Short mmCIF file of C-alpha atoms and ligand atoms in Angstrom, two decimals:
data_model
loop_
_atom_site.label_atom_id
_atom_site.label_comp_id
_atom_site.label_asym_id
_atom_site.label_seq_id
_atom_site.Cartn_x
_atom_site.Cartn_y
_atom_site.Cartn_z
CA MET A 1 -4.66 2.25 -7.00
CA GLY A 2 -5.57 2.59 -10.65
CA LEU A 3 -3.94 1.84 -13.91
CA GLY A 4 -3.02 5.38 -14.80
CA ARG A 5 0.50 6.53 -15.51
CA GLY A 6 2.95 5.05 -13.06
CA ALA A 7 0.38 4.10 -10.40
CA SER A 8 1.11 0.38 -10.46
CA ARG A 9 4.19 -1.50 -11.57
CA GLY A 10 3.29 -5.15 -11.22
CA LEU A 11 0.41 -7.38 -10.14
CA ARG A 12 1.41 -7.26 -6.47
CA ASP A 13 0.52 -3.50 -6.54
CA LEU A 14 -2.97 -4.25 -7.93
CA PRO A 15 -6.25 -4.45 -6.05
CA PRO A 16 -7.98 -7.85 -6.60
CA THR A 17 -10.16 -6.34 -9.26
CA ILE A 18 -10.31 -3.30 -11.46
CA LEU A 19 -11.04 -0.37 -9.18
CA SER A 20 -10.35 3.23 -10.00
CA SER A 21 -11.01 6.52 -8.35
CA PRO A 22 -12.59 8.94 -10.75
CA LYS A 23 -10.06 11.59 -11.78
CA VAL A 24 -10.12 14.09 -14.61
CA GLY A 25 -7.98 12.97 -17.51
CA SER A 26 -6.57 9.79 -16.02
CA VAL A 27 -6.33 8.24 -19.49
CA GLY A 28 -5.21 11.38 -21.28
CA ARG A 29 -6.91 14.12 -23.33
CA THR A 30 -9.52 12.03 -25.06
CA GLY A 31 -10.70 14.86 -27.27
CA SER A 32 -7.61 14.87 -29.38
CA TRP A 33 -9.18 12.95 -32.24
CA ARG A 34 -12.14 15.31 -32.67
CA LEU A 35 -12.88 16.23 -36.35
CA SER A 36 -15.21 19.11 -35.72
CA ARG A 37 -15.43 21.51 -32.83
CA PRO A 38 -18.70 22.86 -31.34
CA VAL A 39 -18.50 26.62 -30.87
CA ILE A 40 -21.13 28.43 -28.81
CA ASN A 41 -22.36 31.78 -29.95
CA TYR A 42 -23.04 33.33 -26.57
CA ASP A 43 -24.98 36.21 -28.17
CA ARG A 44 -27.73 33.80 -29.12
CA CYS A 45 -27.47 31.43 -26.12
CA THR A 46 -30.41 31.63 -23.68
CA LYS A 47 -28.67 29.41 -21.03
CA CYS A 48 -31.44 26.84 -21.32
CA LEU A 49 -28.74 24.19 -20.61
CA LEU A 50 -30.12 21.56 -22.96
CA CYS A 51 -26.64 21.12 -24.38
CA TRP A 52 -25.32 20.57 -20.83
CA ILE A 53 -27.95 17.85 -20.29
CA TYR A 54 -27.46 16.12 -23.61
CA CYS A 55 -23.66 16.06 -23.90
CA PRO A 56 -22.89 12.31 -23.62
CA GLU A 57 -19.35 13.11 -22.49
CA GLY A 58 -20.23 15.34 -19.57
CA CYS A 59 -17.76 17.86 -20.88
CA ILE A 60 -20.00 20.90 -20.80
CA SER A 61 -19.91 22.67 -17.49
CA ARG A 62 -21.91 25.57 -16.11
CA ALA A 63 -20.21 28.82 -15.30
CA GLU A 64 -21.38 30.84 -12.30
CA ASP A 65 -23.81 32.72 -14.51
CA GLU A 66 -25.10 29.38 -15.89
CA LYS A 67 -23.33 29.95 -19.19
CA PRO A 68 -22.42 26.59 -20.81
CA ILE A 69 -18.68 26.05 -21.26
CA ILE A 70 -17.23 23.26 -23.41
CA ASP A 71 -14.05 21.54 -22.29
CA TYR A 72 -12.22 20.82 -25.55
CA ASP A 73 -9.79 18.47 -23.84
CA TYR A 74 -12.51 15.91 -23.75
CA CYS A 75 -15.20 17.00 -26.27
CA LYS A 76 -15.42 14.39 -29.03
CA GLY A 77 -17.15 16.61 -31.54
CA CYS A 78 -20.20 14.37 -31.78
CA GLY A 79 -22.41 17.36 -32.51
CA ILE A 80 -25.25 16.32 -30.21
CA CYS A 81 -25.18 19.67 -28.39
CA ALA A 82 -25.43 21.53 -31.72
CA LYS A 83 -28.33 19.30 -32.79
CA GLU A 84 -30.20 19.80 -29.50
CA CYS A 85 -29.69 23.56 -29.09
CA PRO A 86 -33.11 25.13 -29.68
CA MET A 87 -31.44 28.47 -30.55
CA ASP A 88 -29.10 27.01 -33.13
CA SER A 89 -26.38 28.79 -31.19
CA ILE A 90 -23.80 26.03 -31.49
CA LEU A 91 -21.95 25.71 -34.78
CA MET A 92 -19.73 22.74 -35.65
CA GLU A 93 -16.49 24.00 -37.19
CA MET A 94 -13.98 21.73 -38.86
CA GLU A 95 -10.83 21.24 -36.84
CA GLU A 96 -7.63 22.06 -38.61
CA VAL A 97 -5.61 18.92 -39.21
CA MET B 1 -30.38 -24.61 19.68
CA ALA B 2 -29.72 -26.87 16.77
CA ARG B 3 -32.84 -28.45 15.36
CA VAL B 4 -33.61 -31.23 12.88
CA VAL B 5 -36.01 -30.48 10.07
CA ILE B 6 -37.40 -32.79 7.44
CA GLU B 7 -37.92 -30.80 4.28
CA MET B 8 -37.08 -30.98 0.56
CA GLY B 9 -33.60 -30.01 -0.53
CA ASN B 10 -34.82 -26.78 -2.05
CA TYR B 11 -36.20 -25.49 1.27
CA ILE B 12 -32.94 -26.53 2.96
CA ALA B 13 -31.13 -24.18 0.57
CA SER B 14 -33.57 -21.37 1.52
CA TYR B 15 -32.91 -21.99 5.22
CA ALA B 16 -29.18 -21.89 4.54
CA ALA B 17 -29.50 -18.47 2.88
CA LYS B 18 -31.47 -17.28 5.94
CA ALA B 19 -28.96 -18.74 8.38
CA ALA B 20 -26.12 -17.04 6.41
CA ARG B 21 -27.96 -13.70 7.07
CA VAL B 22 -28.03 -12.92 3.40
CA LYS B 23 -29.05 -9.29 2.81
CA VAL B 24 -30.09 -9.24 -0.86
CA VAL B 25 -31.72 -11.96 -2.93
CA ALA B 26 -32.50 -11.29 -6.58
CA ALA B 27 -34.00 -14.20 -8.39
CA TYR B 28 -36.25 -15.47 -11.14
CA PRO B 29 -38.18 -18.71 -10.78
CA ILE B 30 -37.35 -21.77 -12.88
CA THR B 31 -38.06 -25.48 -12.38
CA PRO B 32 -36.65 -27.30 -10.38
CA GLN B 33 -35.23 -24.40 -8.38
CA THR B 34 -38.40 -22.38 -7.80
CA GLN B 35 -39.15 -23.43 -4.21
CA ILE B 36 -35.84 -22.04 -2.99
CA VAL B 37 -36.73 -18.44 -3.88
CA GLU B 38 -40.43 -18.95 -3.10
CA ARG B 39 -39.60 -19.91 0.45
CA ILE B 40 -37.13 -17.02 0.77
CA ALA B 41 -39.84 -14.63 -0.52
CA GLU B 42 -42.17 -15.96 2.19
CA LEU B 43 -39.56 -15.60 4.91
CA VAL B 44 -38.81 -12.02 3.87
CA GLU B 45 -42.50 -11.15 3.59
CA ARG B 46 -43.26 -12.59 7.06
CA GLY B 47 -40.38 -10.55 8.48
CA GLU B 48 -38.46 -13.73 9.48
CA MET B 49 -35.56 -12.90 7.20
CA ASP B 50 -34.00 -9.46 7.16
CA ALA B 51 -33.26 -9.20 3.47
CA GLU B 52 -34.23 -7.27 0.38
CA TYR B 53 -35.98 -9.51 -2.14
CA VAL B 54 -35.62 -8.13 -5.68
CA CYS B 55 -38.05 -9.39 -8.29
CA VAL B 56 -36.47 -9.22 -11.73
CA GLU B 57 -37.58 -9.97 -15.28
CA SER B 58 -34.90 -12.54 -16.15
CA GLU B 59 -31.99 -14.55 -14.75
CA HIS B 60 -29.60 -12.21 -16.47
CA SER B 61 -31.07 -9.32 -14.52
CA ALA B 62 -31.05 -11.44 -11.36
CA MET B 63 -27.29 -11.92 -11.60
CA VAL B 64 -26.73 -8.28 -12.52
CA ALA B 65 -28.76 -7.18 -9.49
CA CYS B 66 -26.69 -9.56 -7.32
CA ILE B 67 -23.49 -8.07 -8.72
CA ALA B 68 -24.68 -4.51 -7.92
CA ALA B 69 -25.72 -5.53 -4.40
CA ALA B 70 -22.53 -7.39 -3.72
CA ALA B 71 -20.52 -4.40 -5.00
CA LEU B 72 -22.34 -2.32 -2.42
CA GLY B 73 -20.82 -4.59 0.18
CA VAL B 74 -23.68 -6.88 1.27
CA ARG B 75 -24.01 -10.68 1.33
CA THR B 76 -26.00 -11.74 -1.72
CA PHE B 77 -27.71 -14.97 -2.78
CA THR B 78 -29.60 -16.29 -5.78
CA ALA B 79 -30.66 -19.60 -7.24
CA THR B 80 -31.31 -20.92 -10.67
CA SER B 81 -31.32 -23.94 -13.01
CA ALA B 82 -30.55 -24.92 -16.60
CA HIS B 83 -31.69 -22.28 -19.09
CA GLY B 84 -31.79 -19.70 -16.34
CA LEU B 85 -28.15 -20.34 -15.57
CA THR B 86 -27.10 -20.23 -19.21
CA LEU B 87 -28.96 -16.96 -19.68
CA MET B 88 -26.80 -15.57 -16.90
CA HIS B 89 -23.63 -16.65 -18.63
CA GLU B 90 -22.33 -13.20 -19.51
CA ALA B 91 -23.02 -11.86 -16.05
CA LEU B 92 -21.28 -14.84 -14.44
CA HIS B 93 -18.04 -13.63 -15.99
CA TRP B 94 -18.73 -10.13 -14.58
CA ALA B 95 -19.34 -11.49 -11.09
CA ALA B 96 -16.11 -13.45 -10.99
CA GLY B 97 -14.03 -10.75 -12.77
CA SER B 98 -15.35 -8.21 -10.27
CA ARG B 99 -14.28 -10.59 -7.51
CA LEU B 100 -17.65 -10.55 -5.75
CA PRO B 101 -18.40 -13.39 -3.30
CA ILE B 102 -21.95 -14.08 -4.47
CA VAL B 103 -23.27 -17.57 -3.61
CA MET B 104 -25.76 -19.20 -5.92
CA ALA B 105 -27.66 -22.46 -5.57
CA VAL B 106 -27.75 -24.27 -8.91
CA VAL B 107 -30.33 -27.00 -9.04
CA ASN B 108 -28.96 -29.06 -11.87
CA ARG B 109 -31.23 -29.70 -14.79
CA ALA B 110 -30.53 -30.92 -18.32
CA MET B 111 -30.35 -28.37 -21.13
CA GLY B 112 -32.93 -28.59 -23.93
CA PRO B 113 -33.81 -29.54 -26.47
CA GLY B 114 -35.22 -32.15 -26.05
CA TRP B 115 -37.02 -30.13 -23.48
CA ASN B 116 -36.32 -31.74 -20.17
CA ILE B 117 -36.65 -30.67 -16.53
CA TRP B 118 -34.75 -33.62 -15.01
CA PRO B 119 -31.23 -33.61 -13.64
CA ASP B 120 -27.83 -33.72 -15.24
CA PHE B 121 -24.82 -31.41 -15.06
CA SER B 122 -24.97 -29.96 -18.52
CA ASP B 123 -26.08 -26.56 -17.15
CA SER B 124 -23.39 -25.91 -14.52
CA LEU B 125 -20.51 -27.73 -16.22
CA SER B 126 -20.90 -25.50 -19.28
CA GLN B 127 -20.16 -22.60 -16.93
CA ARG B 128 -16.85 -24.19 -15.98
CA ASP B 129 -14.64 -21.38 -17.21
CA THR B 130 -16.48 -18.39 -15.80
CA GLY B 131 -14.29 -18.13 -12.72
CA TRP B 132 -16.92 -19.45 -10.27
CA ILE B 133 -16.07 -21.99 -7.64
CA GLN B 134 -18.28 -25.05 -8.11
CA PHE B 135 -19.41 -27.36 -5.34
CA TYR B 136 -21.49 -30.51 -6.02
CA CYS B 137 -23.59 -31.97 -3.16
CA ALA B 138 -24.67 -35.50 -2.46
CA ASP B 139 -27.36 -34.97 0.22
CA SER B 140 -29.45 -32.27 1.78
CA GLN B 141 -27.25 -31.81 4.86
CA GLU B 142 -24.39 -31.07 2.48
CA ILE B 143 -26.54 -28.49 0.67
CA PHE B 144 -27.04 -26.62 3.92
CA ASP B 145 -23.49 -26.95 5.12
CA THR B 146 -21.93 -26.09 1.76
CA ILE B 147 -23.93 -22.81 1.38
CA ILE B 148 -22.66 -21.67 4.82
CA GLN B 149 -19.14 -22.87 4.04
CA ALA B 150 -19.24 -21.19 0.61
CA TYR B 151 -19.77 -17.75 2.11
CA LYS B 152 -16.95 -18.30 4.52
CA LEU B 153 -14.64 -19.32 1.74
CA CYS B 154 -15.69 -16.82 -0.90
CA GLU B 155 -15.55 -13.81 1.41
CA ASP B 156 -11.96 -14.72 2.50
CA LYS B 157 -9.73 -11.94 1.21
CA ARG B 158 -7.45 -14.58 -0.33
CA VAL B 159 -10.35 -15.83 -2.46
CA LEU B 160 -12.99 -13.20 -3.24
CA LEU B 161 -14.73 -15.27 -5.88
CA PRO B 162 -18.40 -16.30 -6.35
CA ALA B 163 -19.51 -19.90 -5.85
CA MET B 164 -22.16 -22.17 -7.21
CA VAL B 165 -23.57 -24.79 -4.84
CA CYS B 166 -24.92 -27.39 -7.23
CA PHE B 167 -27.28 -30.22 -6.54
CA GLU B 168 -29.36 -32.40 -8.81
CA GLY B 169 -32.96 -31.48 -9.51
CA PHE B 170 -35.73 -33.61 -8.04
CA VAL B 171 -33.40 -36.34 -6.76
CA LEU B 172 -32.20 -33.84 -4.17
CA SER B 173 -34.25 -30.70 -4.70
CA HIS B 174 -37.63 -32.31 -4.18
CA THR B 175 -36.66 -35.14 -1.80
CA SER B 176 -37.21 -34.68 1.89
CA MET B 177 -34.54 -35.85 4.31
CA PRO B 178 -33.71 -34.94 7.86
CA VAL B 179 -31.22 -32.08 8.08
CA THR B 180 -29.64 -30.59 11.24
CA ILE B 181 -29.82 -26.80 11.24
CA PRO B 182 -27.23 -25.62 13.78
CA ASP B 183 -27.88 -22.95 16.37
CA GLN B 184 -27.95 -19.49 14.82
CA GLY B 185 -25.47 -18.13 17.32
CA ASP B 186 -22.98 -20.81 16.37
CA ILE B 187 -23.50 -20.10 12.64
CA ASP B 188 -22.91 -16.43 13.32
CA GLU B 189 -19.71 -17.34 15.05
CA PHE B 190 -18.55 -19.50 12.14
CA LEU B 191 -19.66 -16.91 9.58
CA PRO B 192 -19.22 -13.35 10.84
CA PRO B 193 -20.80 -10.46 8.93
CA TYR B 194 -19.33 -9.83 5.51
CA ASP B 195 -16.46 -7.34 5.59
CA PRO B 196 -16.02 -6.15 2.01
CA GLY B 197 -12.61 -5.00 0.85
CA TRP B 198 -14.20 -2.08 -1.02
CA THR B 199 -17.71 -0.89 -1.66
CA LEU B 200 -19.47 1.47 -4.03
CA ASP B 201 -20.14 4.56 -2.03
CA VAL B 202 -21.39 7.90 -3.35
CA ASP B 203 -19.37 9.80 -0.78
CA ASN B 204 -16.17 8.06 -1.84
CA PRO B 205 -16.75 7.40 -5.49
CA LEU B 206 -14.98 4.45 -7.17
CA SER B 207 -15.35 2.96 -10.63
CA HIS B 208 -15.55 -0.82 -10.67
CA ALA B 209 -14.70 -3.17 -13.53
CA THR B 210 -13.89 -0.40 -15.97
CA ILE B 211 -11.85 -0.71 -19.15
CA THR B 212 -8.60 -2.60 -18.64
CA PRO B 213 -6.05 -2.26 -21.45
CA PRO B 214 -3.86 -5.07 -22.73
CA GLU B 215 -1.04 -3.86 -20.45
CA TRP B 216 -3.01 -4.97 -17.40
CA TYR B 217 -5.77 -7.41 -18.37
CA MET B 218 -3.60 -10.50 -18.06
CA GLU B 219 -2.53 -9.56 -14.50
CA PHE B 220 -6.14 -9.43 -13.33
CA ARG B 221 -6.78 -12.85 -14.94
CA TYR B 222 -3.74 -14.22 -13.16
CA LEU B 223 -5.10 -12.96 -9.85
CA ILE B 224 -8.28 -15.00 -10.44
CA GLN B 225 -6.20 -18.10 -11.08
CA GLU B 226 -4.25 -17.41 -7.92
CA ALA B 227 -7.49 -16.96 -5.95
CA MET B 228 -8.70 -20.37 -7.26
CA GLU B 229 -5.50 -21.97 -6.04
CA ASN B 230 -6.00 -20.33 -2.66
CA ALA B 231 -9.57 -21.66 -2.59
CA LYS B 232 -8.27 -25.14 -3.31
CA ARG B 233 -6.06 -24.88 -0.23
CA LEU B 234 -8.76 -23.36 1.95
CA ILE B 235 -11.76 -25.59 1.11
CA PRO B 236 -10.55 -28.58 3.23
CA ILE B 237 -9.66 -26.16 6.06
CA VAL B 238 -13.10 -24.56 6.02
CA ASP B 239 -14.75 -27.98 5.86
CA GLU B 240 -12.70 -29.21 8.82
CA GLU B 241 -13.47 -26.07 10.83
CA TYR B 242 -17.17 -26.64 10.09
CA ARG B 243 -16.88 -30.25 11.28
CA ARG B 244 -15.23 -29.16 14.53
CA MET B 245 -18.13 -26.74 15.23
CA PHE B 246 -21.07 -28.64 13.89
CA GLY B 247 -20.03 -32.29 13.49
CA PHE B 248 -20.63 -32.54 9.72
CA LYS B 249 -17.79 -33.04 7.24
CA HIS B 250 -18.09 -33.61 3.55
CA GLY B 251 -14.65 -34.56 2.47
CA GLY B 252 -13.19 -31.19 1.60
CA LEU B 253 -12.42 -31.37 -2.12
CA ILE B 254 -13.00 -35.09 -2.55
CA GLU B 255 -15.04 -37.47 -0.40
CA ARG B 256 -13.28 -40.84 -0.22
CA TYR B 257 -15.12 -44.06 0.56
CA ARG B 258 -13.18 -47.27 1.11
CA CYS B 259 -10.32 -46.06 -1.08
CA GLU B 260 -7.49 -47.43 1.05
CA ASP B 261 -5.87 -50.41 -0.69
CA ALA B 262 -8.33 -50.15 -3.60
CA ASP B 263 -7.29 -51.49 -7.00
CA LEU B 264 -10.18 -49.79 -8.70
CA ILE B 265 -11.61 -46.37 -7.79
CA LEU B 266 -14.85 -45.05 -9.15
CA MET B 267 -14.96 -41.26 -9.50
CA THR B 268 -18.13 -39.35 -9.83
CA MET B 269 -20.02 -36.25 -8.65
CA GLY B 270 -23.35 -35.44 -6.92
CA VAL B 271 -25.88 -38.04 -5.87
CA MET B 272 -24.30 -40.80 -7.89
CA GLY B 273 -21.56 -40.44 -5.24
CA SER B 274 -24.10 -41.44 -2.59
CA GLU B 275 -25.61 -44.25 -4.59
CA ALA B 276 -22.20 -45.71 -5.50
CA LYS B 277 -21.42 -46.44 -1.87
CA LEU B 278 -23.90 -49.32 -2.05
CA ALA B 279 -22.22 -50.66 -5.15
CA VAL B 280 -18.80 -50.41 -3.48
CA ASP B 281 -20.09 -52.30 -0.40
CA ARG B 282 -21.54 -55.07 -2.52
CA LEU B 283 -18.37 -55.47 -4.57
CA ARG B 284 -16.24 -55.45 -1.44
CA ASN B 285 -18.44 -58.27 -0.10
CA ASP B 286 -17.54 -60.18 -3.24
CA GLY B 287 -13.87 -59.65 -2.44
CA LEU B 288 -13.15 -56.93 -5.03
CA ASN B 289 -10.98 -54.13 -3.72
CA VAL B 290 -12.88 -51.13 -4.96
CA GLY B 291 -13.38 -47.63 -3.64
CA LEU B 292 -15.25 -44.44 -4.40
CA ALA B 293 -13.98 -40.89 -4.80
CA ARG B 294 -16.74 -38.29 -5.00
CA VAL B 295 -15.37 -35.09 -6.47
CA ARG B 296 -17.09 -32.42 -4.38
CA VAL B 297 -15.40 -29.43 -5.93
CA PHE B 298 -15.04 -29.21 -9.68
CA ARG B 299 -13.54 -25.70 -9.81
CA PRO B 300 -10.89 -25.34 -8.52
CA PHE B 301 -10.17 -28.89 -9.71
CA PRO B 302 -8.39 -31.00 -7.06
CA LYS B 303 -5.73 -32.29 -9.43
CA GLU B 304 -2.97 -32.78 -6.82
CA GLU B 305 -5.33 -34.78 -4.61
CA ILE B 306 -6.36 -36.94 -7.54
CA LYS B 307 -2.74 -37.59 -8.36
CA GLY B 308 -2.18 -38.77 -4.78
CA LEU B 309 -5.34 -40.84 -4.79
CA ALA B 310 -4.33 -42.62 -7.99
CA GLU B 311 -0.98 -43.82 -6.58
CA GLY B 312 -0.99 -47.62 -6.44
CA VAL B 313 -4.44 -47.73 -8.05
CA ARG B 314 -4.69 -49.92 -11.17
CA MET B 315 -7.90 -48.55 -12.65
CA ILE B 316 -10.08 -45.49 -12.40
CA ALA B 317 -13.63 -45.46 -13.73
CA THR B 318 -15.22 -42.04 -14.07
CA VAL B 319 -18.99 -41.63 -14.25
CA ASP B 320 -20.10 -38.36 -15.79
CA ARG B 321 -23.64 -37.04 -15.75
CA HIS B 322 -22.73 -34.85 -18.64
CA THR B 323 -20.76 -34.95 -21.86
CA SER B 324 -18.68 -32.49 -23.80
CA PHE B 325 -19.86 -33.18 -27.33
CA GLY B 326 -17.01 -34.07 -29.57
CA MET B 327 -14.88 -35.23 -26.64
CA GLU B 328 -15.99 -37.08 -23.51
CA GLY B 329 -17.23 -36.51 -19.95
CA PHE B 330 -15.66 -33.51 -18.17
CA LEU B 331 -14.56 -35.55 -15.21
CA ALA B 332 -12.85 -38.11 -17.44
CA THR B 333 -10.92 -35.36 -19.23
CA GLU B 334 -9.91 -33.59 -16.00
CA VAL B 335 -8.83 -36.77 -14.29
CA LYS B 336 -6.67 -37.76 -17.25
CA ALA B 337 -5.15 -34.31 -17.34
CA SER B 338 -4.45 -34.46 -13.60
CA LEU B 339 -2.55 -37.72 -14.00
CA TYR B 340 -0.33 -36.54 -16.84
CA GLY B 341 3.29 -37.21 -15.90
CA SER B 342 2.47 -39.72 -13.10
CA LYS B 343 4.57 -42.84 -12.84
CA ASN B 344 2.55 -45.97 -13.68
CA PRO B 345 -0.77 -44.17 -14.11
CA PRO B 346 -3.89 -46.30 -13.77
CA LEU B 347 -6.03 -47.26 -16.72
CA ILE B 348 -9.03 -44.94 -17.14
CA ALA B 349 -12.48 -45.74 -18.45
CA GLY B 350 -15.13 -43.03 -18.82
CA PHE B 351 -18.80 -43.80 -18.41
CA ILE B 352 -21.55 -41.39 -19.40
CA ALA B 353 -24.73 -42.03 -17.43
CA GLY B 354 -27.93 -40.44 -16.15
CA LEU B 355 -28.32 -37.72 -18.78
CA GLY B 356 -31.63 -35.87 -18.73
CA GLY B 357 -32.54 -37.45 -15.40
CA ARG B 358 -32.28 -41.10 -16.40
CA ASP B 359 -32.03 -43.02 -13.13
CA VAL B 360 -28.62 -44.37 -12.15
CA THR B 361 -29.08 -47.10 -9.54
CA PHE B 362 -26.45 -48.85 -7.51
CA HIS B 363 -27.08 -51.86 -9.81
CA ASP B 364 -26.02 -49.73 -12.81
CA ILE B 365 -22.97 -48.50 -10.95
CA GLU B 366 -22.11 -52.03 -9.93
CA SER B 367 -22.19 -53.22 -13.54
CA MET B 368 -19.99 -50.31 -14.61
CA MET B 369 -17.48 -51.24 -11.94
CA ARG B 370 -17.54 -54.90 -12.81
CA LYS B 371 -16.92 -54.04 -16.44
CA ALA B 372 -14.04 -51.75 -15.47
CA TRP B 373 -12.70 -54.45 -13.16
CA ASP B 374 -12.62 -56.92 -16.08
CA TRP B 375 -10.80 -54.38 -18.24
CA MET B 376 -8.33 -53.85 -15.43
CA GLU B 377 -7.67 -57.64 -15.21
CA GLU B 378 -7.21 -57.80 -19.00
CA GLY B 379 -4.90 -54.78 -18.78
CA LYS B 380 -6.78 -53.02 -21.56
CA VAL B 381 -9.75 -50.63 -21.61
CA GLU B 382 -12.04 -52.00 -24.29
CA LYS B 383 -14.06 -48.81 -24.64
CA GLU B 384 -12.62 -45.50 -23.57
CA VAL B 385 -16.03 -43.83 -23.39
CA GLU B 386 -19.10 -45.88 -22.75
CA TRP B 387 -22.65 -44.51 -22.73
CA VAL B 388 -24.47 -46.56 -20.12
CA ASN B 389 -27.85 -48.23 -20.83
CA LEU B 390 -28.20 -46.66 -24.27
CA ARG B 391 -31.20 -48.07 -26.18
CA TRP B 392 -29.70 -49.16 -29.46
S1 SF4 C 1 -19.81 17.96 -29.54
FE1 SF4 C 1 -20.59 16.23 -28.33
S2 SF4 C 1 -18.97 15.91 -26.90
FE2 SF4 C 1 -18.58 17.93 -27.70
S3 SF4 C 1 -19.65 19.26 -26.27
FE3 SF4 C 1 -21.10 18.78 -27.92
S4 SF4 C 1 -22.27 17.09 -27.17
FE4 SF4 C 1 -20.43 17.24 -25.92
S1 SF4 C 2 -28.60 24.48 -25.73
FE1 SF4 C 2 -28.08 26.29 -26.87
S2 SF4 C 2 -29.22 27.90 -25.91
FE2 SF4 C 2 -29.28 26.17 -24.50
S3 SF4 C 2 -27.61 26.59 -23.16
FE3 SF4 C 2 -26.77 25.27 -24.76
S4 SF4 C 2 -25.98 26.71 -26.24
FE4 SF4 C 2 -27.28 27.88 -24.91
#
């Protein structure tokens, strides 16, 4: 099922409606068009996890020690994490084009 | 045991939802539909109906709640009228596109302004292209039977589409007639529990109705068209199966009355299709070979059956309780389209009548038919679209 690469060839392979099983990256690396990149300064980070809560893309994960880790394959560079960080520990750096 | 009740059409719709063992009802009151959901609320509150009744703040939310419930795999019902139905419009597309077999009673009421609570089909017919199956009823027994039949049809894996069971406000909704409610055990046998093809389930996560790129969108639209064609084939079968179990039959896609050997056939929908029987009988007594075809299902449209019906017929008169501004009545348009390419097609005259609840009596229908008969004899339709009893 699903419309990802090679899953279905014609309408006889399709379910009656649009159903897809959630899968990381089924429509590709959607962070490729990011203009600026959030970079966490872990020396300042207090692991409050506000960035993790606010990221609209769900692309910040928690390491075992609760350290926030950004997945740049999907981060859109919106800057919300940087705006919300109470420690100003996230800096938005321009991506190189 | 089957029992006969004498209640208004709206309550009959509530009893049908109960008999169908509907599990979720999300609804918002609007005249002339309100008693349907009021009675359901009472039944749920008294513990006589095992369903979740969801109070919502608008009809749009009612439909969205029904979509969510149906996607969780339970039988779902709602009811609305006029402005409530048109407020749902966006969500109607979602329900059909998501292939959810929701059944909704639509108590037909004219759209404002002029503000009007009386019946015509301007509410449901303007939802024609949303992908919903549309039934139109002519009496209260048919309301009950069609709601039960609609679940059977819509939940069929070859269909999986939502359906509106439409009936005219006040004329049917607030009129009491005797209705036979079959034995619950028999209804359960006719309509087994809903077996969804997929459900939303946190343990087995699935996204539903997500973004569909140009490479695939058309294929899903084609599948809806195919499901409509399947429904067209299955509706007469379901109606016949219902007749075998319960004794009531409503004509499948089209109810025919004295159509054999008819030169002139009147085509209409809803209660005008009951009233017209009197007019047909009177004209037959006068020696005019006339018949009546009541189109019971407007989507999918029974075009093949209409083509067959029109063979050997010299004249068809359509009576629409609705108009498409800038064109003509929907039934007139669809009947003409159905007959495209027929050999010796009949003449067609379109009458517009009964808008905003104006009464259409058998006398009115008789005069329309006499007029159409004269045009047939002259071999020329004098007026392609005639608004009946207009006060000039
Ligand atoms: S920039 Fe936006 S998308 Fe990227 S990690 Fe921060 S909040 Fe998430
Ligand atoms: S919001 Fe700032 S301080 Fe809090 S976890 Fe994220 S980076 Fe660290």
